[in-house]
Coordinates of C-alpha atoms and ligand atoms in Angstrom, one line a residue:
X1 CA 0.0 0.0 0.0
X2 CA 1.5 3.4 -0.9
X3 CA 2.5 6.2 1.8
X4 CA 1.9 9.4 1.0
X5 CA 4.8 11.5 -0.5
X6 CA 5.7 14.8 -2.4
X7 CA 4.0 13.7 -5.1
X8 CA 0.5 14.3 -3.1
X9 CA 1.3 17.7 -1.2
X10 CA -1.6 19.4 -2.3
X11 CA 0.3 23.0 -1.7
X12 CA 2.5 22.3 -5.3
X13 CA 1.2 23.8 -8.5
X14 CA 1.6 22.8 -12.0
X15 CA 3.0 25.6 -14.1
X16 CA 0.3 24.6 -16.7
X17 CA -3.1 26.4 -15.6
X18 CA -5.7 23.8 -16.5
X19 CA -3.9 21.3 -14.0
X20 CA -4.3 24.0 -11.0
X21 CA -8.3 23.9 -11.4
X22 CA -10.2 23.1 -8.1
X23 CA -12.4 20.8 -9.7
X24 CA -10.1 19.3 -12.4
X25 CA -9.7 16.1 -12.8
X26 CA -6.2 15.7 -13.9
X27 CA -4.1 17.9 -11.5
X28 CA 0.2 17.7 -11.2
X29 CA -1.5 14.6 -8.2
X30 CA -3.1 12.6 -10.6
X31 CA -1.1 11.7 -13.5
X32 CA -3.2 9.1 -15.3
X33 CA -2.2 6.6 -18.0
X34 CA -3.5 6.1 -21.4
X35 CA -2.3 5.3 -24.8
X36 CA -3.9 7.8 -27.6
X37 CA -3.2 9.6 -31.1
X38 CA -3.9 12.6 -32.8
X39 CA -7.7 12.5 -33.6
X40 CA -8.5 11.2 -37.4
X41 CA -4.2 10.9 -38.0
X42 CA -2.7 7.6 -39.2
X43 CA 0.0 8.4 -36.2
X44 CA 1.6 5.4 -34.3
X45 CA -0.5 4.9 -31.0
X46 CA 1.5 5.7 -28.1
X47 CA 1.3 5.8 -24.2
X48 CA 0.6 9.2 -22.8
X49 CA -0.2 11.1 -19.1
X50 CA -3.1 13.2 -18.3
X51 CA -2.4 16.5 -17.0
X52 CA -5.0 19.4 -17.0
X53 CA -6.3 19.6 -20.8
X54 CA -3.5 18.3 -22.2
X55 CA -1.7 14.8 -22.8
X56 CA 1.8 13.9 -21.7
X57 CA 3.0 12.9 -25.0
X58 CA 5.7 10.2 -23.7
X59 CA 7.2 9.4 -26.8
X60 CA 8.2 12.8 -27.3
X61 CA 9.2 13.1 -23.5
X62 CA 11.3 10.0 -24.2
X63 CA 12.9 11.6 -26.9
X64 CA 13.7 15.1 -25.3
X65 CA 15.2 12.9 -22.3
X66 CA 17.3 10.5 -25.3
X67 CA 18.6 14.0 -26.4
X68 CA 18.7 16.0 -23.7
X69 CA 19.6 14.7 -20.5
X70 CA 17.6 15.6 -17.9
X71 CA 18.8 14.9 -14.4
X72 CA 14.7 14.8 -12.6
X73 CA 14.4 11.7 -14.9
X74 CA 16.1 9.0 -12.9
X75 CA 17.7 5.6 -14.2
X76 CA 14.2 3.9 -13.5
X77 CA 12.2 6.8 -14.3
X78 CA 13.6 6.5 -17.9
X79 CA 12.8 2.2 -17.9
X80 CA 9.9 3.4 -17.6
X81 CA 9.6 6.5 -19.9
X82 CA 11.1 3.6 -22.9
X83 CA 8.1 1.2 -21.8
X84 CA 5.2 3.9 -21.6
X85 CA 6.3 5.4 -25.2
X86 CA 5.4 1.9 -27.0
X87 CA 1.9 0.9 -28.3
X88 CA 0.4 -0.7 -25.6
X89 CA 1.2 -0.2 -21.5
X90 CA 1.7 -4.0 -21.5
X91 CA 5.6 -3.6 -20.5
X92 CA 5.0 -0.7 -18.5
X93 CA 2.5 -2.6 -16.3
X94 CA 5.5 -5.7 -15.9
X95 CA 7.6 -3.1 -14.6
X96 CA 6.1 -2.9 -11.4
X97 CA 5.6 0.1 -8.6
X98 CA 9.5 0.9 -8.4
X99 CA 9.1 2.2 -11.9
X100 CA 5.8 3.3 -11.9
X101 CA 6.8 6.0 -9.2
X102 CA 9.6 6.6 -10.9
X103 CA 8.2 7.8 -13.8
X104 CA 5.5 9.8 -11.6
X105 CA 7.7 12.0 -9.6
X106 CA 10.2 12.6 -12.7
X107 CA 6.8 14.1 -14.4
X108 CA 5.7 15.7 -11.5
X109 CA 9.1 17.4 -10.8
X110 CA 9.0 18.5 -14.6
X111 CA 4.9 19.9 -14.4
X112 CA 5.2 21.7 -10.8
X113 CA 5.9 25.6 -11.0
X114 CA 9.2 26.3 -11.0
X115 CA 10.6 23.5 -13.5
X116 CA 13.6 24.3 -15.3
X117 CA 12.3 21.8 -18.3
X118 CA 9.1 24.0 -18.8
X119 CA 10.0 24.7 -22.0
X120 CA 11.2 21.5 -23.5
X121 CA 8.3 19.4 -21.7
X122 CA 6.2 22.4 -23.5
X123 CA 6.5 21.3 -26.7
X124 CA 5.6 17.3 -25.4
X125 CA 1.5 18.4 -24.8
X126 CA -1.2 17.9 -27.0
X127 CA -4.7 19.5 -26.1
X128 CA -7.1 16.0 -24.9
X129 CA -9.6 17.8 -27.4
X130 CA -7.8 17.4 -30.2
X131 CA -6.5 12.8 -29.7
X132 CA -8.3 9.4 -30.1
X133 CA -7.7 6.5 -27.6
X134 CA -7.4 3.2 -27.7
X135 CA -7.7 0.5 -25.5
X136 CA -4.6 0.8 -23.2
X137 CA -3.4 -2.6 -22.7
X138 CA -3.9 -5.9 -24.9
X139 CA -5.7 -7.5 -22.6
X140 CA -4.9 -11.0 -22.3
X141 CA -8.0 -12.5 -19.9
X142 CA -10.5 -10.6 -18.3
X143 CA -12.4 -11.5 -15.1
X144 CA -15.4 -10.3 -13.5
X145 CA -16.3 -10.3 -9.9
X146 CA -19.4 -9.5 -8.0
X147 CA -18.1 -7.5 -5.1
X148 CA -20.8 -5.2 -3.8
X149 CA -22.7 -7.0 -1.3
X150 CA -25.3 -4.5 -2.1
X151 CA -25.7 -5.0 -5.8
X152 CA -25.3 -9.0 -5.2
X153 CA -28.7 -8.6 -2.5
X154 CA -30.8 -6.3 -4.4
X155 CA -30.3 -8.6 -7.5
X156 CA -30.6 -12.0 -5.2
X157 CA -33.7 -10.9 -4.0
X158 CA -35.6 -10.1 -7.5
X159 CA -34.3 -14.1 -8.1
X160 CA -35.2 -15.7 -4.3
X161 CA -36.6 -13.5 -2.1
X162 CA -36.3 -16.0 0.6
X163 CA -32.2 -16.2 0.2
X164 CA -31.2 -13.2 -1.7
X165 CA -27.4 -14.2 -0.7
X166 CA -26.3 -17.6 -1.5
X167 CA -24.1 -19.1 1.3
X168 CA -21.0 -18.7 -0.6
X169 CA -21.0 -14.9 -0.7
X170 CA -19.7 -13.7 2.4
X171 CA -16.8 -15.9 2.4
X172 CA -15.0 -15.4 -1.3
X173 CA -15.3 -13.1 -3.9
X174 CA -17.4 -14.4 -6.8
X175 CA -16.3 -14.2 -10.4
X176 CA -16.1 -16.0 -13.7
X177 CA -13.9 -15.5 -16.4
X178 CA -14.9 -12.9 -19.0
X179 CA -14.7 -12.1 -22.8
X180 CA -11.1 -9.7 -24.0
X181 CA -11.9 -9.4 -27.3
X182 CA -15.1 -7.1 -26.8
X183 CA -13.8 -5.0 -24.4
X184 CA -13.6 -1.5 -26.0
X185 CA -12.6 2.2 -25.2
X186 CA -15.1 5.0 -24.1
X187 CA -16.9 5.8 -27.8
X188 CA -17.4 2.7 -27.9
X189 CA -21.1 1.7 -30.3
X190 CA -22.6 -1.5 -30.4
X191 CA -25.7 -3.2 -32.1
X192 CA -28.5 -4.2 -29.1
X193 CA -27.2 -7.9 -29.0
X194 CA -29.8 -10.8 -29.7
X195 CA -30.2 -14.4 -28.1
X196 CA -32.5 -17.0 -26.9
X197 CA -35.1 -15.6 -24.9
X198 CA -37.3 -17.2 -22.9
X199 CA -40.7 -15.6 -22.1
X200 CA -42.2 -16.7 -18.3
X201 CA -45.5 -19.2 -19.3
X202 CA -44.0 -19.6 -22.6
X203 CA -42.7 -23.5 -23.4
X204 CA -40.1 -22.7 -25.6
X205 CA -37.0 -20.1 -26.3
X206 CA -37.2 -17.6 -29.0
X207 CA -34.1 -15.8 -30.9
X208 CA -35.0 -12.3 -30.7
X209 CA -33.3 -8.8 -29.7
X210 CA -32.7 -8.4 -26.3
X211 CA -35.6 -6.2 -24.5
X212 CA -34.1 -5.5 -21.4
X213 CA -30.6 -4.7 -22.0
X214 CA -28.3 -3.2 -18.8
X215 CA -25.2 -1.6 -18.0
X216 CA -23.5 -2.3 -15.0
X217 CA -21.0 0.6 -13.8
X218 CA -17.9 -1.2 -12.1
X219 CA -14.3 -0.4 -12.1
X220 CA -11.4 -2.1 -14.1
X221 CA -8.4 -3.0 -12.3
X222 CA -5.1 -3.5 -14.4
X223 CA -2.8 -6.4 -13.4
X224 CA 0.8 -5.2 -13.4
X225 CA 3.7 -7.7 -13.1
X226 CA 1.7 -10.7 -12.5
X227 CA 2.3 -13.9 -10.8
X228 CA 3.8 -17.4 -12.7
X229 CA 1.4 -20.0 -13.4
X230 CA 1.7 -22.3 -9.9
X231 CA 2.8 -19.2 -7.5
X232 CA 0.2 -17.1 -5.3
X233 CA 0.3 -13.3 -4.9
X234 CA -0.7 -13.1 -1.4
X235 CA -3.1 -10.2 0.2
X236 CA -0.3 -8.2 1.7
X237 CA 1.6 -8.1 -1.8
X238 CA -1.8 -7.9 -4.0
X239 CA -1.7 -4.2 -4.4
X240 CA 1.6 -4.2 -5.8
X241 CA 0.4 -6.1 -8.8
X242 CA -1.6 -3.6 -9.8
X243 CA -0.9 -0.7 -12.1
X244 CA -4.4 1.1 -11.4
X245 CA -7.9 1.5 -11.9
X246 CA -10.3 2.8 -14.8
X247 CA -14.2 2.8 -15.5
X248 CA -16.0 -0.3 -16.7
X249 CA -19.1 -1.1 -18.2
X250 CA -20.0 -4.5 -18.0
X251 CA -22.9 -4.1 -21.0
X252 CA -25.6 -6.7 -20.3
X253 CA -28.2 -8.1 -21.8
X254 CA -30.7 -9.5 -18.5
X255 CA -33.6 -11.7 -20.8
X256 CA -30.9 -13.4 -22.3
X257 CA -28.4 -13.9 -18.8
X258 CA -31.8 -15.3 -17.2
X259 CA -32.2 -18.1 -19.7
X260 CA -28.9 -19.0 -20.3
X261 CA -27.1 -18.3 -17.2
X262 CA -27.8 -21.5 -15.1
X263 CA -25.4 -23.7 -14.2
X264 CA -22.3 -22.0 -15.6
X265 CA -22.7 -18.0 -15.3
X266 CA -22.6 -15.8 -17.8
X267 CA -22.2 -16.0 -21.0
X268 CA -23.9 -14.2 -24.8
X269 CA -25.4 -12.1 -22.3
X270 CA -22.2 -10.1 -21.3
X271 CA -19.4 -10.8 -23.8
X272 CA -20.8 -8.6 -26.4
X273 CA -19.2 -5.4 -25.4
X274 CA -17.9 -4.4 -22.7
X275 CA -17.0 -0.3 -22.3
X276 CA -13.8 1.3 -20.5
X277 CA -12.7 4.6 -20.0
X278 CA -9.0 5.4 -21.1
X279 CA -7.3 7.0 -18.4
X280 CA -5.5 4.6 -15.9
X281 CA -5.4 5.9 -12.6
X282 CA -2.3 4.3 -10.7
X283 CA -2.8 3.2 -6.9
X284 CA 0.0 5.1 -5.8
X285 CA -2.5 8.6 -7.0
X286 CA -5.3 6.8 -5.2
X287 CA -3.3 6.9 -1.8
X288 CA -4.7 9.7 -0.5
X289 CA -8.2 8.5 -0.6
X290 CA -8.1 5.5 1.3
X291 CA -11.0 3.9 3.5
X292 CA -11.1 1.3 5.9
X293 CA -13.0 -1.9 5.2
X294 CA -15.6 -2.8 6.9
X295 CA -17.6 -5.6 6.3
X296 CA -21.1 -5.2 8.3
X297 CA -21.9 -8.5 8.8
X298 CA -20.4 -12.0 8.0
X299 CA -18.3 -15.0 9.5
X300 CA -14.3 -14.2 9.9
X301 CA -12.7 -14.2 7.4
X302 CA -9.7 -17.4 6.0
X303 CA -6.2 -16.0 7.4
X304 CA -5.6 -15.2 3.4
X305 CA -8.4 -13.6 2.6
X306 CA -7.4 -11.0 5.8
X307 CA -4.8 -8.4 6.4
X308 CA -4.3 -5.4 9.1
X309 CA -4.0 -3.2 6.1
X310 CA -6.7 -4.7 4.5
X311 CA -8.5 -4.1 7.0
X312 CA -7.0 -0.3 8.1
X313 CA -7.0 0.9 4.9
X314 CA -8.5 -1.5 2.1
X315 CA -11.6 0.4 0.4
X316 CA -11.1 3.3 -1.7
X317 CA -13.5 6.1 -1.7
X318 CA -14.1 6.4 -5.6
X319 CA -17.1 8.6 -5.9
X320 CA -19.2 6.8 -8.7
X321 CA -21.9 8.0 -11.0
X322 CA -23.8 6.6 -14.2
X323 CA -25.5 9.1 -16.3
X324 CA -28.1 8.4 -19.8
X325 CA -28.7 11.1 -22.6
X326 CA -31.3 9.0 -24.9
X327 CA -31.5 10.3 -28.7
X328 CA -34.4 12.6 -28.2
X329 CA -32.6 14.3 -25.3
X330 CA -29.6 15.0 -27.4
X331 CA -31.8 16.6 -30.4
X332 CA -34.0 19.1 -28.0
X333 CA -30.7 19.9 -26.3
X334 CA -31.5 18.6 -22.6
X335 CA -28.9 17.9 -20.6
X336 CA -28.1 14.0 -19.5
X337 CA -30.3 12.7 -16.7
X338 CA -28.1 11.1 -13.7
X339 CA -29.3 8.0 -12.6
X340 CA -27.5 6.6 -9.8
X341 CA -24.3 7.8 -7.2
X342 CA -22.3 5.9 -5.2
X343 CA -18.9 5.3 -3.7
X344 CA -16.3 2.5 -4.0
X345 CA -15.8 2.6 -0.5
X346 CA -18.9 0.8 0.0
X347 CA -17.5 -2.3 -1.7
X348 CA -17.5 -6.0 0.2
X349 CA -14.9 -7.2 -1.5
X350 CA -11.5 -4.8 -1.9
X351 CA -8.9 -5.3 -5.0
X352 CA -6.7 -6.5 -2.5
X353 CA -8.8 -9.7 -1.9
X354 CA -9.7 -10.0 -5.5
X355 CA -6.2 -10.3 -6.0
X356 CA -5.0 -12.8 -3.0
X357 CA -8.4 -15.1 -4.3
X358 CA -7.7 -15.3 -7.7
X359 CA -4.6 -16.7 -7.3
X360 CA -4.8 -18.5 -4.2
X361 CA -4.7 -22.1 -6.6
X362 CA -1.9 -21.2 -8.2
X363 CA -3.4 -19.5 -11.5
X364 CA -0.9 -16.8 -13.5
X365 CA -2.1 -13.1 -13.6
X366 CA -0.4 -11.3 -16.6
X367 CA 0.3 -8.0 -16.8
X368 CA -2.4 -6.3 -18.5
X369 CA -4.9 -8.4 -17.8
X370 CA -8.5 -6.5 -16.4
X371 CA -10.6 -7.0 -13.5
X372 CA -13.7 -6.1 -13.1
X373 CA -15.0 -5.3 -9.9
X374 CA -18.5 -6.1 -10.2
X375 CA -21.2 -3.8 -10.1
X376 CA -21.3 -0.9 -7.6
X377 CA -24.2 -0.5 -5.8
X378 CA -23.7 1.2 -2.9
X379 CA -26.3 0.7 0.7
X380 CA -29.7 2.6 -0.6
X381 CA -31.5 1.9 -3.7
X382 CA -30.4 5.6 -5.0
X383 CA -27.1 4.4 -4.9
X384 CA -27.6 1.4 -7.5
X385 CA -25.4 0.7 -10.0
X386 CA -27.8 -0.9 -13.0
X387 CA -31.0 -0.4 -14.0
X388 CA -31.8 -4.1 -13.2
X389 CA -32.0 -2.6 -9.6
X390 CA -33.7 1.0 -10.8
X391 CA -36.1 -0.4 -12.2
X392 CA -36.5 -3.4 -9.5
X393 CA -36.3 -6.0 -12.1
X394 CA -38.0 -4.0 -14.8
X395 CA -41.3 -3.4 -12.8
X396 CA -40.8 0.1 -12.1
X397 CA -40.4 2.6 -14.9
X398 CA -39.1 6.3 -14.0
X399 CA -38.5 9.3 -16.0
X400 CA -35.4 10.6 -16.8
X401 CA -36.9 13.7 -18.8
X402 CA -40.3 15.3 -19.1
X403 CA -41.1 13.5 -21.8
X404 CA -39.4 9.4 -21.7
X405 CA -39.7 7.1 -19.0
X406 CA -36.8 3.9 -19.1
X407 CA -36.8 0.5 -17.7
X408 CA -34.0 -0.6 -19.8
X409 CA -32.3 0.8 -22.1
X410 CA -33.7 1.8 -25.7
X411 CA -31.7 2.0 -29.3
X412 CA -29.2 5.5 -28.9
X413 CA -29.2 5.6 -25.4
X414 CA -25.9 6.6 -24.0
X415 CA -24.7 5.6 -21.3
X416 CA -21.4 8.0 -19.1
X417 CA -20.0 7.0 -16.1
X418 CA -17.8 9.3 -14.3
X419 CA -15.7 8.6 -11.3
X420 CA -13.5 11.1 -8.9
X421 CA -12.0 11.3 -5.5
X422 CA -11.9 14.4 -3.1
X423 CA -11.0 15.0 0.3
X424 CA -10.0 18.1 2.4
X425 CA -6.6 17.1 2.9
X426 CA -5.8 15.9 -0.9
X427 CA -6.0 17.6 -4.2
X428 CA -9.4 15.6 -5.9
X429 CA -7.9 13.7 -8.8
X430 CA -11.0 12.0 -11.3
X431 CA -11.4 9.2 -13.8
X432 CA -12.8 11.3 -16.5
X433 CA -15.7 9.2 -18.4
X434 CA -16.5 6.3 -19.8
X435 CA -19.1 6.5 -22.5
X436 CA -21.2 4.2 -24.8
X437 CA -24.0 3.7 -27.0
X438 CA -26.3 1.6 -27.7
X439 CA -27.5 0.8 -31.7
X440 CA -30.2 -1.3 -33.3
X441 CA -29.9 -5.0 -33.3
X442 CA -28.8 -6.4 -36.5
X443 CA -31.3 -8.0 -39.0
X444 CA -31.5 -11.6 -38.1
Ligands
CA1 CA1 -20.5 -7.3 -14.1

């Protein structure tokens, strides 16, 4: 777990304005990861760092340093600089923390006022208005768990409201493995997916577009150096496996999960797109906003499932919200509607656990591969994270503008999540967004 350290004082400025704005979410503190281009170029993508408006271009940081030496750029920091300049954060991720701080407090030594390489690093921005992303990592496996206990009840209870948690959940953190190949960056389109549906009182499946289709708004943790195939990464190392955090949108399609999903899990109904945001926020920026965990009810918890710092300082409070802007709304010009807030904090399970459980039989993270934490949901039904819960299993319509009411989600919905952290003693640092849309299904 990272201490605090210079490169959280809240007192230091960046000598580039838009960093210095109160409720910014890339200040000199943040210093986010993503890999991006010049909007509509054919340009090589590359890895770049959020600050302000702009992006860190670190190609052409790493080839000022290559020219130039530049003595706030440490041995390591520059490892690192060589690995984030490349095409995917894959062999920045391996690095591990070492580097990764590295890297941080040579860029914030070069942003903060004062910097005698203002004018070279200068001429390394590019306005965030003006570049594309791409999906920051090639993401070898991707596995969703189910870690709000309050998500987990609201939906067990639409299903059995006799046991709305099965035994199981208070003593591991559920999961299944997921589908890489659909995960996508924030822009992200995709047709309403269709699949057997099964209609209650009818005898037989039909193929059809899906009528109730979801999102779920989660977070995305990225593995950093991994683990070999047979080893464990224990709870007390867990954290410094990971690189950071982004949005997610587990996109999902809840006629077709409730036909298919028994015995195995998920499966059409969830690997047909799946939405994150680009910037990478690392743990080390997160450090100020720590929480303890608590964990309201439940037996005690298996020795590795269980740390002091785990326990101290596990949660994070991520402030959380999903917002929807339906095609209508965007033509008359009304603003989006938010659905739902909630915080992180509020989480059963923390990354640290995820971590420790996932490879307690020996299975091989890699670096880049992406958890997701399950839905959010935090302890009131204002605070749920899908509309599976907003709409308490599709019973309960509500408007979200004077003229449209949802259940579910309708063709050109779109969906934004945003996520931020503040706290009086810390400069608030934010996720950006994560945005997507639905389209029509495809003719069958
Ligand atoms: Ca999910």
């Amino acid at each position: 777990m990272h201490s605090l350290n210079l490169t959280h004082d809240p007192q230091i400025k960046s000598w580039l304005a838009t960093a210095n704005r109160p409720d910014g979410n890339f200040p000199l503190q943040n210093l986010p990861f993503a890999v991006f281009r010049r909007a509509q170029s054919h340009e090589a993508f590359r890895g770049g760092v959020a600050i302000g408006d702009q992006v860190i271009d670190l190609a052409a940081v790493a080839a000022l340093v290559a020219r130039d030496s530049m003595s706030s750029f440490s041995a390591d920091a520059i490892v690192a600089l060589e690995a984030g300049r490349l095409q995917t954060l894959n062999q920045l991720m391996q690095l591990g923390p070492r580097f990764w701080s590295a890297l941080r407090l040579a860029l914030f030594e070069g942003f903060r006022t004062g910097s005698s390489l203002q004018s070279q690093l200068e001429r390394c921005l590019i306005p965030q208005a003006g570049v594309e992303f791409t999906v920051p990592a090639q993401i070898g496996n991707y596995t969703d768990f189910y870690a709000s206990i309050y998500h987990a009840t609201a939906v067990g209870r639409l299903f059995r409201p006799d046991e709305p948690l099965l035994p199981n959940y208070h003593w591991l953190p559920i999961g299944y493995h997921g589908r890489a190949s659909s995960i996508g960056i924030s822009g992200q389109s995709f047709h309403r997916p269709t699949g057997q549906i099964k209609i209650s009182g009818e005898s037989a499946p039909v193929l059809k577009p899906s009528a109730r289709l979801d999102y779920e708004l989660e977070l995305g943790v990225f593995v950093g150096t991994g683990n070999p195939l047979g080893a464990r990464i224990s709870i007390r190392e867990a954290e410094s496996q990971v690189f950071g955090l982004c949005l997610l949108n587990d996109w999902s399609a809840r006629d077709i999960q409730a036909w298919e999903y028994q015995p195995l899990g998920p499966f059409l109904a969830k690997n047909f797109a799946t939405t994150i945001s680009p910037w990478i926020v690392t743990l080390e920026a997160l450090a100020p906003f720590r929480s303890p965990c608590t964990r309201p009810d439940g037996p005690p918890l298996l020795d590795y499932l269980d740390s002091l710092s785990n326990r101290q300082s596990g949660s994070i409070d991520i402030h959380l919200e999903t917002l929807i802007r339906s095609s209508s709304m965007r033509e008359a010009n009304v603003p989006a509607y938010r659905l739902a807030s909630t915080s992180f904090r509020h989480s059963y399970w923390t990354i640290a656990q995820l971590v420790a459980h996932h490879t307690i039989n020996g299975c091989n993270l890699q670096p880049g591969d992406l958890l997701g934490t399950g839905t959010q949901s935090g302890p009131t039904p204002a605070e749920a994270g899908s509309l599976l819960e907003l709409s308490q299993g599709g019973k309960q319509s509500f408007a979200i503008s004077p003229t449209e009411q949802r259940t579910f989600l309708e063709d050109g919905d779109v969906v934004i999540m945003r996520g931020w952290c503040e706290s009086p003693s810390a400069t608030r640092i934010g996720f950006g967004e994560v945005i997507g849309q639905v389209l029509p299904a495809m003719k069958l």
